[in-house]
Amino acid sequence: MDEARPLVVEDSPDPADLALLEERVAAAAIDAAGVGAEQEFGVFVRDDDGRVLAGISGIVWGRCCDLQAMWVDDALRGRGLARALMAGAEAEARRRGCRRVAFFAYDLLAPGFYARLGYRTVGVIEGCPEGSAVRWYCKDL
């Protein structure tokens, strides 16, 4: 460690700095795998003014789709939008040549939802967050 450059803990880091970290890790993994550049995509539901009401994002690389985030506005929940977003993401992954979809999700947000869509749990960390768990899911397309 360079003594002239101390570690600095930031409570509210700049989103651009966080994005930089993610970009660098992704670039290193892609280089190590030798599978070409990653490709991002998003599937959205928008209102008449173009505001996002629901959506899912993913990254495709090495014939694998890594889903990043899914969200549905509270007022629209319970109408099948999450199921439709997952189906849309899977369709886009297939279109881009993916053989597999993977992601992690917190049990407290959607317990049992992903299993009903055919995803299998491939890893679990109990107590993350306290009183719940985080799961890694995978589905072969």
GROMACS .gro file of N, CA and C in nm:
model
  423
    1MET      N    1   0.086  -0.119   0.000
    1MET     CA    2   0.000   0.000   0.000
    1MET      C    3   0.089   0.123   0.000
    2ASP      N    4   0.056   0.216  -0.083
    2ASP     CA    5   0.129   0.342  -0.091
    2ASP      C    6   0.088   0.429   0.028
    3GLU      N    7   0.181   0.453   0.120
    3GLU     CA    8   0.150   0.530   0.241
    3GLU      C    9   0.106   0.673   0.209
    4ALA      N   10   0.143   0.724   0.094
    4ALA     CA   11   0.107   0.861   0.058
    4ALA      C   12  -0.041   0.870   0.015
    5ARG      N   13  -0.102   0.758  -0.013
    5ARG     CA   14  -0.241   0.756  -0.060
    5ARG      C   15  -0.325   0.671   0.035
    6PRO      N   16  -0.383   0.733   0.136
    6PRO     CA   17  -0.460   0.657   0.236
    6PRO      C   18  -0.594   0.610   0.181
    7LEU      N   19  -0.647   0.507   0.244
    7LEU     CA   20  -0.783   0.463   0.213
    7LEU      C   21  -0.881   0.569   0.263
    8VAL      N   22  -0.984   0.595   0.184
    8VAL     CA   23  -1.085   0.694   0.222
    8VAL      C   24  -1.222   0.628   0.212
    9VAL      N   25  -1.293   0.622   0.321
    9VAL     CA   26  -1.430   0.569   0.323
    9VAL      C   27  -1.524   0.685   0.294
   10GLU      N   28  -1.610   0.668   0.196
   10GLU     CA   29  -1.705   0.772   0.159
   10GLU      C   30  -1.847   0.722   0.185
   11ASP      N   31  -1.923   0.797   0.261
   11ASP     CA   32  -2.061   0.759   0.292
   11ASP      C   33  -2.155   0.774   0.173
   12SER      N   34  -2.129   0.870   0.088
   12SER     CA   35  -2.212   0.894  -0.030
   12SER      C   36  -2.122   0.907  -0.153
   13PRO      N   37  -2.067   0.794  -0.200
   13PRO     CA   38  -1.975   0.803  -0.313
   13PRO      C   39  -2.044   0.853  -0.440
   14ASP      N   40  -1.968   0.918  -0.523
   14ASP     CA   41  -2.017   0.968  -0.651
   14ASP      C   42  -2.062   0.849  -0.736
   15PRO      N   43  -2.185   0.851  -0.790
   15PRO     CA   44  -2.231   0.741  -0.875
   15PRO      C   45  -2.136   0.712  -0.992
   16ALA      N   46  -2.069   0.814  -1.042
   16ALA     CA   47  -1.973   0.792  -1.151
   16ALA      C   48  -1.855   0.709  -1.103
   17ASP      N   49  -1.813   0.727  -0.979
   17ASP     CA   50  -1.703   0.647  -0.924
   17ASP      C   51  -1.746   0.502  -0.908
   18LEU      N   52  -1.869   0.480  -0.864
   18LEU     CA   53  -1.920   0.344  -0.850
   18LEU      C   54  -1.932   0.278  -0.987
   19ALA      N   55  -1.981   0.352  -1.086
   19ALA     CA   56  -1.992   0.300  -1.221
   19ALA      C   57  -1.854   0.263  -1.276
   20LEU      N   58  -1.754   0.344  -1.246
   20LEU     CA   59  -1.618   0.315  -1.289
   20LEU      C   60  -1.571   0.180  -1.235
   21LEU      N   61  -1.596   0.155  -1.107
   21LEU     CA   62  -1.558   0.026  -1.049
   21LEU      C   63  -1.625  -0.090  -1.121
   22GLU      N   64  -1.756  -0.078  -1.143
   22GLU     CA   65  -1.829  -0.184  -1.212
   22GLU      C   66  -1.775  -0.206  -1.354
   23GLU      N   67  -1.748  -0.097  -1.425
   23GLU     CA   68  -1.694  -0.107  -1.561
   23GLU      C   69  -1.559  -0.177  -1.562
   24ARG      N   70  -1.473  -0.143  -1.468
   24ARG     CA   71  -1.339  -0.202  -1.464
   24ARG      C   72  -1.344  -0.351  -1.431
   25VAL      N   73  -1.430  -0.390  -1.337
   25VAL     CA   74  -1.443  -0.531  -1.303
   25VAL      C   75  -1.499  -0.609  -1.423
   26ALA      N   76  -1.601  -0.554  -1.487
   26ALA     CA   77  -1.661  -0.620  -1.603
   26ALA      C   78  -1.558  -0.634  -1.715
   27ALA      N   79  -1.482  -0.529  -1.740
   27ALA     CA   80  -1.380  -0.535  -1.846
   27ALA      C   81  -1.274  -0.641  -1.816
   28ALA      N   82  -1.233  -0.651  -1.691
   28ALA     CA   83  -1.133  -0.751  -1.653
   28ALA      C   84  -1.188  -0.893  -1.672
   29ALA      N   85  -1.314  -0.914  -1.633
   29ALA     CA   86  -1.375  -1.046  -1.649
   29ALA      C   87  -1.390  -1.083  -1.796
   30ILE      N   88  -1.430  -0.986  -1.877
   30ILE     CA   89  -1.446  -1.011  -2.021
   30ILE      C   90  -1.312  -1.042  -2.085
   31ASP      N   91  -1.210  -0.966  -2.048
   31ASP     CA   92  -1.075  -0.992  -2.100
   31ASP      C   93  -1.029  -1.132  -2.060
   32ALA      N   94  -1.050  -1.169  -1.935
   32ALA     CA   95  -1.006  -1.300  -1.886
   32ALA      C   96  -1.080  -1.413  -1.957
   33ALA      N   97  -1.209  -1.392  -1.986
   33ALA     CA   98  -1.289  -1.496  -2.052
   33ALA      C   99  -1.263  -1.502  -2.202
   34GLY      N  100  -1.221  -1.391  -2.260
   34GLY     CA  101  -1.195  -1.388  -2.404
   34GLY      C  102  -1.319  -1.410  -2.488
   35VAL      N  103  -1.432  -1.353  -2.447
   35VAL     CA  104  -1.559  -1.378  -2.517
   35VAL      C  105  -1.615  -1.256  -2.589
   36GLY      N  106  -1.540  -1.150  -2.599
   36GLY     CA  107  -1.588  -1.030  -2.666
   36GLY      C  108  -1.656  -0.936  -2.569
   37ALA      N  109  -1.700  -0.824  -2.620
   37ALA     CA  110  -1.758  -0.717  -2.538
   37ALA      C  111  -1.895  -0.755  -2.483
   38GLU      N  112  -1.927  -0.697  -2.368
   38GLU     CA  113  -2.061  -0.715  -2.312
   38GLU      C  114  -2.158  -0.625  -2.386
   39GLN      N  115  -2.284  -0.664  -2.383
   39GLN     CA  116  -2.391  -0.588  -2.446
   39GLN      C  117  -2.501  -0.567  -2.343
   40GLU      N  118  -2.535  -0.442  -2.317
   40GLU     CA  119  -2.642  -0.412  -2.222
   40GLU      C  120  -2.776  -0.409  -2.295
   41PHE      N  121  -2.883  -0.434  -2.218
   41PHE     CA  122  -3.019  -0.413  -2.271
   41PHE      C  123  -3.112  -0.381  -2.156
   42GLY      N  124  -3.224  -0.324  -2.190
   42GLY     CA  125  -3.330  -0.294  -2.094
   42GLY      C  126  -3.464  -0.320  -2.157
   43VAL      N  127  -3.559  -0.366  -2.079
   43VAL     CA  128  -3.698  -0.387  -2.120
   43VAL      C  129  -3.781  -0.301  -2.027
   44PHE      N  130  -3.863  -0.213  -2.082
   44PHE     CA  131  -3.934  -0.115  -2.000
   44PHE      C  132  -4.083  -0.110  -2.029
   45VAL      N  133  -4.158  -0.063  -1.930
   45VAL     CA  134  -4.297  -0.020  -1.944
   45VAL      C  135  -4.293   0.128  -1.909
   46ARG      N  136  -4.344   0.212  -2.000
   46ARG     CA  137  -4.339   0.357  -1.981
   46ARG      C  138  -4.480   0.416  -1.986
   47ASP      N  139  -4.497   0.529  -1.919
   47ASP     CA  140  -4.625   0.599  -1.929
   47ASP      C  141  -4.626   0.685  -2.056
   48ASP      N  142  -4.733   0.758  -2.076
   48ASP     CA  143  -4.747   0.838  -2.198
   48ASP      C  144  -4.642   0.947  -2.210
   49ASP      N  145  -4.581   0.988  -2.098
   49ASP     CA  146  -4.476   1.090  -2.100
   49ASP      C  147  -4.336   1.030  -2.108
   50GLY      N  148  -4.328   0.897  -2.120
   50GLY     CA  149  -4.198   0.832  -2.131
   50GLY      C  150  -4.133   0.795  -1.999
   51ARG      N  151  -4.200   0.822  -1.888
   51ARG     CA  152  -4.142   0.785  -1.756
   51ARG      C  153  -4.149   0.634  -1.737
   52VAL      N  154  -4.045   0.580  -1.677
   52VAL     CA  155  -4.038   0.436  -1.651
   52VAL      C  156  -4.134   0.399  -1.539
   53LEU      N  157  -4.223   0.304  -1.567
   53LEU     CA  158  -4.316   0.250  -1.468
   53LEU      C  159  -4.272   0.113  -1.418
   54ALA      N  160  -4.194   0.045  -1.503
   54ALA     CA  161  -4.143  -0.088  -1.469
   54ALA      C  162  -4.030  -0.118  -1.568
   55GLY      N  163  -3.939  -0.204  -1.525
   55GLY     CA  164  -3.832  -0.240  -1.617
   55GLY      C  165  -3.739  -0.346  -1.561
   56ILE      N  166  -3.659  -0.398  -1.650
   56ILE     CA  167  -3.556  -0.495  -1.615
   56ILE      C  168  -3.435  -0.466  -1.702
   57SER      N  169  -3.316  -0.483  -1.646
   57SER     CA  170  -3.194  -0.461  -1.722
   57SER      C  171  -3.107  -0.585  -1.716
   58GLY      N  172  -3.025  -0.599  -1.819
   58GLY     CA  173  -2.937  -0.714  -1.824
   58GLY      C  174  -2.812  -0.686  -1.905
   59ILE      N  175  -2.717  -0.775  -1.889
   59ILE     CA  176  -2.592  -0.770  -1.963
   59ILE      C  177  -2.570  -0.907  -2.025
   60VAL      N  178  -2.535  -0.908  -2.152
   60VAL     CA  179  -2.507  -1.031  -2.224
   60VAL      C  180  -2.358  -1.037  -2.254
   61TRP      N  181  -2.296  -1.149  -2.222
   61TRP     CA  182  -2.157  -1.173  -2.260
   61TRP      C  183  -2.129  -1.322  -2.246
   62GLY      N  184  -2.051  -1.374  -2.338
   62GLY     CA  185  -2.014  -1.514  -2.333
   62GLY      C  186  -2.133  -1.609  -2.337
   63ARG      N  187  -2.235  -1.574  -2.414
   63ARG     CA  188  -2.357  -1.654  -2.429
   63ARG      C  189  -2.433  -1.673  -2.298
   64CYS      N  190  -2.412  -1.579  -2.206
   64CYS     CA  191  -2.482  -1.580  -2.077
   64CYS      C  192  -2.545  -1.442  -2.057
   65CYS      N  193  -2.664  -1.441  -2.001
   65CYS     CA  194  -2.733  -1.315  -1.967
   65CYS      C  195  -2.731  -1.299  -1.816
   66ASP      N  196  -2.677  -1.189  -1.771
   66ASP     CA  197  -2.672  -1.156  -1.629
   66ASP      C  198  -2.774  -1.045  -1.604
   67LEU      N  199  -2.887  -1.080  -1.542
   67LEU     CA  200  -2.987  -0.979  -1.512
   67LEU      C  201  -2.939  -0.893  -1.396
   68GLN      N  202  -2.959  -0.763  -1.408
   68GLN     CA  203  -2.904  -0.667  -1.312
   68GLN      C  204  -3.008  -0.614  -1.215
   69ALA      N  205  -3.121  -0.570  -1.264
   69ALA     CA  206  -3.221  -0.508  -1.178
   69ALA      C  207  -3.358  -0.517  -1.241
   70MET      N  208  -3.459  -0.544  -1.157
   70MET     CA  209  -3.598  -0.542  -1.203
   70MET      C  210  -3.678  -0.464  -1.101
   71TRP      N  211  -3.767  -0.379  -1.151
   71TRP     CA  212  -3.850  -0.296  -1.064
   71TRP      C  213  -3.985  -0.273  -1.130
   72VAL      N  214  -4.091  -0.276  -1.047
   72VAL     CA  215  -4.227  -0.243  -1.092
   72VAL      C  216  -4.283  -0.142  -0.992
   73ASP      N  217  -4.337  -0.031  -1.042
   73ASP     CA  218  -4.398   0.071  -0.958
   73ASP      C  219  -4.505   0.006  -0.869
   74ASP      N  220  -4.510   0.050  -0.744
   74ASP     CA  221  -4.604  -0.006  -0.647
   74ASP      C  222  -4.747  -0.011  -0.700
   75ALA      N  223  -4.790   0.093  -0.768
   75ALA     CA  224  -4.929   0.101  -0.817
   75ALA      C  225  -4.960  -0.003  -0.924
   76LEU      N  226  -4.858  -0.061  -0.986
   76LEU     CA  227  -4.880  -0.157  -1.094
   76LEU      C  228  -4.851  -0.301  -1.054
   77ARG      N  229  -4.814  -0.322  -0.930
   77ARG     CA  230  -4.782  -0.458  -0.886
   77ARG      C  231  -4.907  -0.545  -0.880
   78GLY      N  232  -4.886  -0.675  -0.898
   78GLY     CA  233  -4.996  -0.769  -0.893
   78GLY      C  234  -5.071  -0.783  -1.025
   79ARG      N  235  -5.016  -0.727  -1.132
   79ARG     CA  236  -5.082  -0.732  -1.263
   79ARG      C  237  -5.004  -0.817  -1.364
   80GLY      N  238  -4.902  -0.888  -1.318
   80GLY     CA  239  -4.826  -0.975  -1.407
   80GLY      C  240  -4.711  -0.907  -1.479
   81LEU      N  241  -4.680  -0.782  -1.442
   81LEU     CA  242  -4.572  -0.711  -1.512
   81LEU      C  243  -4.435  -0.773  -1.485
   82ALA      N  244  -4.408  -0.817  -1.364
   82ALA     CA  245  -4.278  -0.878  -1.333
   82ALA      C  246  -4.259  -1.005  -1.416
   83ARG      N  247  -4.364  -1.085  -1.427
   83ARG     CA  248  -4.359  -1.206  -1.509
   83ARG      C  249  -4.334  -1.169  -1.656
   84ALA      N  250  -4.402  -1.067  -1.704
   84ALA     CA  251  -4.384  -1.023  -1.843
   84ALA      C  252  -4.243  -0.967  -1.866
   85LEU      N  253  -4.191  -0.894  -1.769
   85LEU     CA  254  -4.054  -0.841  -1.781
   85LEU      C  255  -3.952  -0.954  -1.786
   86MET      N  256  -3.969  -1.054  -1.701
   86MET     CA  257  -3.877  -1.169  -1.703
   86MET      C  258  -3.885  -1.241  -1.838
   87ALA      N  259  -4.006  -1.260  -1.889
   87ALA     CA  260  -4.023  -1.326  -2.018
   87ALA      C  261  -3.958  -1.243  -2.129
   88GLY      N  262  -3.974  -1.110  -2.122
   88GLY     CA  263  -3.911  -1.023  -2.221
   88GLY      C  264  -3.760  -1.029  -2.216
   89ALA      N  265  -3.704  -1.033  -2.095
   89ALA     CA  266  -3.559  -1.043  -2.079
   89ALA      C  267  -3.508  -1.177  -2.132
   90GLU      N  268  -3.579  -1.284  -2.102
   90GLU     CA  269  -3.539  -1.416  -2.153
   90GLU      C  270  -3.545  -1.420  -2.305
   91ALA      N  271  -3.649  -1.361  -2.363
   91ALA     CA  272  -3.661  -1.358  -2.510
   91ALA      C  273  -3.545  -1.280  -2.571
   92GLU      N  274  -3.508  -1.168  -2.510
   92GLU     CA  275  -3.396  -1.089  -2.561
   92GLU      C  276  -3.265  -1.165  -2.545
   93ALA      N  277  -3.249  -1.235  -2.435
   93ALA     CA  278  -3.128  -1.316  -2.414
   93ALA      C  279  -3.118  -1.425  -2.522
   94ARG      N  280  -3.228  -1.492  -2.550
   94ARG     CA  281  -3.228  -1.594  -2.656
   94ARG      C  282  -3.193  -1.530  -2.791
   95ARG      N  283  -3.253  -1.416  -2.819
   95ARG     CA  284  -3.229  -1.347  -2.946
   95ARG      C  285  -3.081  -1.315  -2.962
   96ARG      N  286  -3.014  -1.288  -2.851
   96ARG     CA  287  -2.871  -1.254  -2.854
   96ARG      C  288  -2.781  -1.376  -2.840
   97GLY      N  289  -2.839  -1.495  -2.849
   97GLY     CA  290  -2.760  -1.618  -2.849
   97GLY      C  291  -2.724  -1.676  -2.714
   98CYS      N  292  -2.790  -1.631  -2.609
   98CYS     CA  293  -2.758  -1.680  -2.475
   98CYS      C  294  -2.813  -1.821  -2.453
   99ARG      N  295  -2.740  -1.897  -2.375
   99ARG     CA  296  -2.781  -2.031  -2.335
   99ARG      C  297  -2.831  -2.033  -2.192
  100ARG      N  298  -2.804  -1.925  -2.117
  100ARG     CA  299  -2.833  -1.926  -1.974
  100ARG      C  300  -2.862  -1.784  -1.925
  101VAL      N  301  -2.950  -1.775  -1.825
  101VAL     CA  302  -2.977  -1.649  -1.755
  101VAL      C  303  -2.939  -1.671  -1.608
  102ALA      N  304  -2.871  -1.572  -1.550
  102ALA     CA  305  -2.832  -1.580  -1.409
  102ALA      C  306  -2.852  -1.444  -1.343
  103PHE      N  307  -2.875  -1.444  -1.212
  103PHE     CA  308  -2.888  -1.321  -1.136
  103PHE      C  309  -2.897  -1.355  -0.989
  104PHE      N  310  -2.892  -1.253  -0.903
  104PHE     CA  311  -2.920  -1.276  -0.762
  104PHE      C  312  -3.035  -1.185  -0.721
  105ALA      N  313  -3.108  -1.231  -0.620
  105ALA     CA  314  -3.223  -1.156  -0.570
  105ALA      C  315  -3.240  -1.184  -0.421
  106TYR      N  316  -3.302  -1.090  -0.353
  106TYR     CA  317  -3.326  -1.102  -0.210
  106TYR      C  318  -3.459  -1.171  -0.183
  107ASP      N  319  -3.460  -1.271  -0.096
  107ASP     CA  320  -3.582  -1.343  -0.061
  107ASP      C  321  -3.693  -1.250  -0.014
  108LEU      N  322  -3.658  -1.145   0.059
  108LEU     CA  323  -3.760  -1.059   0.117
  108LEU      C  324  -3.838  -0.981   0.011
  109LEU      N  325  -3.787  -0.970  -0.111
  109LEU     CA  326  -3.857  -0.895  -0.215
  109LEU      C  327  -3.955  -0.979  -0.297
  110ALA      N  328  -3.920  -1.103  -0.324
  110ALA     CA  329  -4.007  -1.184  -0.411
  110ALA      C  330  -3.992  -1.332  -0.376
  111PRO      N  331  -4.030  -1.373  -0.255
  111PRO     CA  332  -4.011  -1.512  -0.217
  111PRO      C  333  -4.087  -1.609  -0.308
  112GLY      N  334  -4.015  -1.704  -0.364
  112GLY     CA  335  -4.077  -1.807  -0.448
  112GLY      C  336  -4.106  -1.767  -0.591
  113PHE      N  337  -4.100  -1.639  -0.624
  113PHE     CA  338  -4.137  -1.591  -0.758
  113PHE      C  339  -4.051  -1.654  -0.867
  114TYR      N  340  -3.922  -1.651  -0.851
  114TYR     CA  341  -3.832  -1.698  -0.956
  114TYR      C  342  -3.839  -1.848  -0.975
  115ALA      N  343  -3.859  -1.923  -0.868
  115ALA     CA  344  -3.875  -2.069  -0.880
  115ALA      C  345  -3.998  -2.101  -0.964
  116ARG      N  346  -4.105  -2.023  -0.947
  116ARG     CA  347  -4.226  -2.046  -1.027
  116ARG      C  348  -4.203  -2.019  -1.176
  117LEU      N  349  -4.099  -1.943  -1.208
  117LEU     CA  350  -4.067  -1.914  -1.348
  117LEU      C  351  -3.964  -2.013  -1.404
  118GLY      N  352  -3.929  -2.114  -1.325
  118GLY     CA  353  -3.837  -2.217  -1.373
  118GLY      C  354  -3.691  -2.194  -1.338
  119TYR      N  355  -3.663  -2.096  -1.253
  119TYR     CA  356  -3.524  -2.071  -1.212
  119TYR      C  357  -3.489  -2.164  -1.096
  120ARG      N  358  -3.366  -2.209  -1.094
  120ARG     CA  359  -3.319  -2.291  -0.983
  120ARG      C  360  -3.221  -2.210  -0.899
  121THR      N  361  -3.223  -2.234  -0.771
  121THR     CA  362  -3.129  -2.171  -0.679
  121THR      C  363  -2.996  -2.243  -0.691
  122VAL      N  364  -2.889  -2.166  -0.716
  122VAL     CA  365  -2.755  -2.226  -0.727
  122VAL      C  366  -2.663  -2.181  -0.614
  123GLY      N  367  -2.712  -2.090  -0.530
  123GLY     CA  368  -2.635  -2.046  -0.414
  123GLY      C  369  -2.722  -1.963  -0.323
  124VAL      N  370  -2.695  -1.971  -0.193
  124VAL     CA  371  -2.773  -1.896  -0.094
  124VAL      C  372  -2.678  -1.846   0.013
  125ILE      N  373  -2.699  -1.723   0.057
  125ILE     CA  374  -2.631  -1.671   0.175
  125ILE      C  375  -2.741  -1.633   0.274
  126GLU      N  376  -2.753  -1.711   0.380
  126GLU     CA  377  -2.852  -1.684   0.484
  126GLU      C  378  -2.806  -1.563   0.567
  127GLY      N  379  -2.902  -1.491   0.619
  127GLY     CA  380  -2.871  -1.376   0.706
  127GLY      C  381  -2.817  -1.256   0.631
  128CYS      N  382  -2.852  -1.247   0.504
  128CYS     CA  383  -2.807  -1.136   0.421
  128CYS      C  384  -2.926  -1.084   0.341
  129PRO      N  385  -2.999  -0.987   0.389
  129PRO     CA  386  -2.982  -0.914   0.514
  129PRO      C  387  -3.030  -0.997   0.633
  130GLU      N  388  -3.001  -0.947   0.751
  130GLU     CA  389  -3.039  -1.016   0.874
  130GLU      C  390  -3.185  -1.057   0.869
  131GLY      N  391  -3.213  -1.184   0.898
  131GLY     CA  392  -3.349  -1.234   0.899
  131GLY      C  393  -3.399  -1.281   0.764
  132SER      N  394  -3.317  -1.273   0.660
  132SER     CA  395  -3.358  -1.315   0.527
  132SER      C  396  -3.238  -1.380   0.458
  133ALA      N  397  -3.240  -1.383   0.326
  133ALA     CA  398  -3.131  -1.443   0.250
  133ALA      C  399  -3.123  -1.380   0.112
  134VAL      N  400  -3.007  -1.396   0.049
  134VAL     CA  401  -2.989  -1.360  -0.090
  134VAL      C  402  -2.964  -1.492  -0.164
  135ARG      N  403  -3.020  -1.503  -0.285
  135ARG     CA  404  -3.006  -1.625  -0.365
  135ARG      C  405  -2.952  -1.592  -0.503
  136TRP      N  406  -2.872  -1.682  -0.553
  136TRP     CA  407  -2.828  -1.676  -0.690
  136TRP      C  408  -2.913  -1.775  -0.768
  137TYR      N  409  -2.967  -1.729  -0.880
  137TYR     CA  410  -3.055  -1.810  -0.962
  137TYR      C  411  -2.995  -1.832  -1.100
  138CYS      N  412  -3.039  -1.941  -1.162
  138CYS     CA  413  -2.993  -1.974  -1.296
  138CYS      C  414  -3.105  -2.047  -1.369
  139LYS      N  415  -3.111  -2.024  -1.499
  139LYS     CA  416  -3.208  -2.094  -1.584
  139LYS      C  417  -3.145  -2.118  -1.719
  140ASP      N  418  -3.147  -2.241  -1.765
  140ASP     CA  419  -3.098  -2.272  -1.899
  140ASP      C  420  -3.208  -2.238  -1.998
  141LEU      N  421  -3.169  -2.172  -2.105
  141LEU     CA  422  -3.269  -2.133  -2.206
  141LEU      C  423  -3.279  -2.238  -2.314
   0.00000   0.00000   0.00000
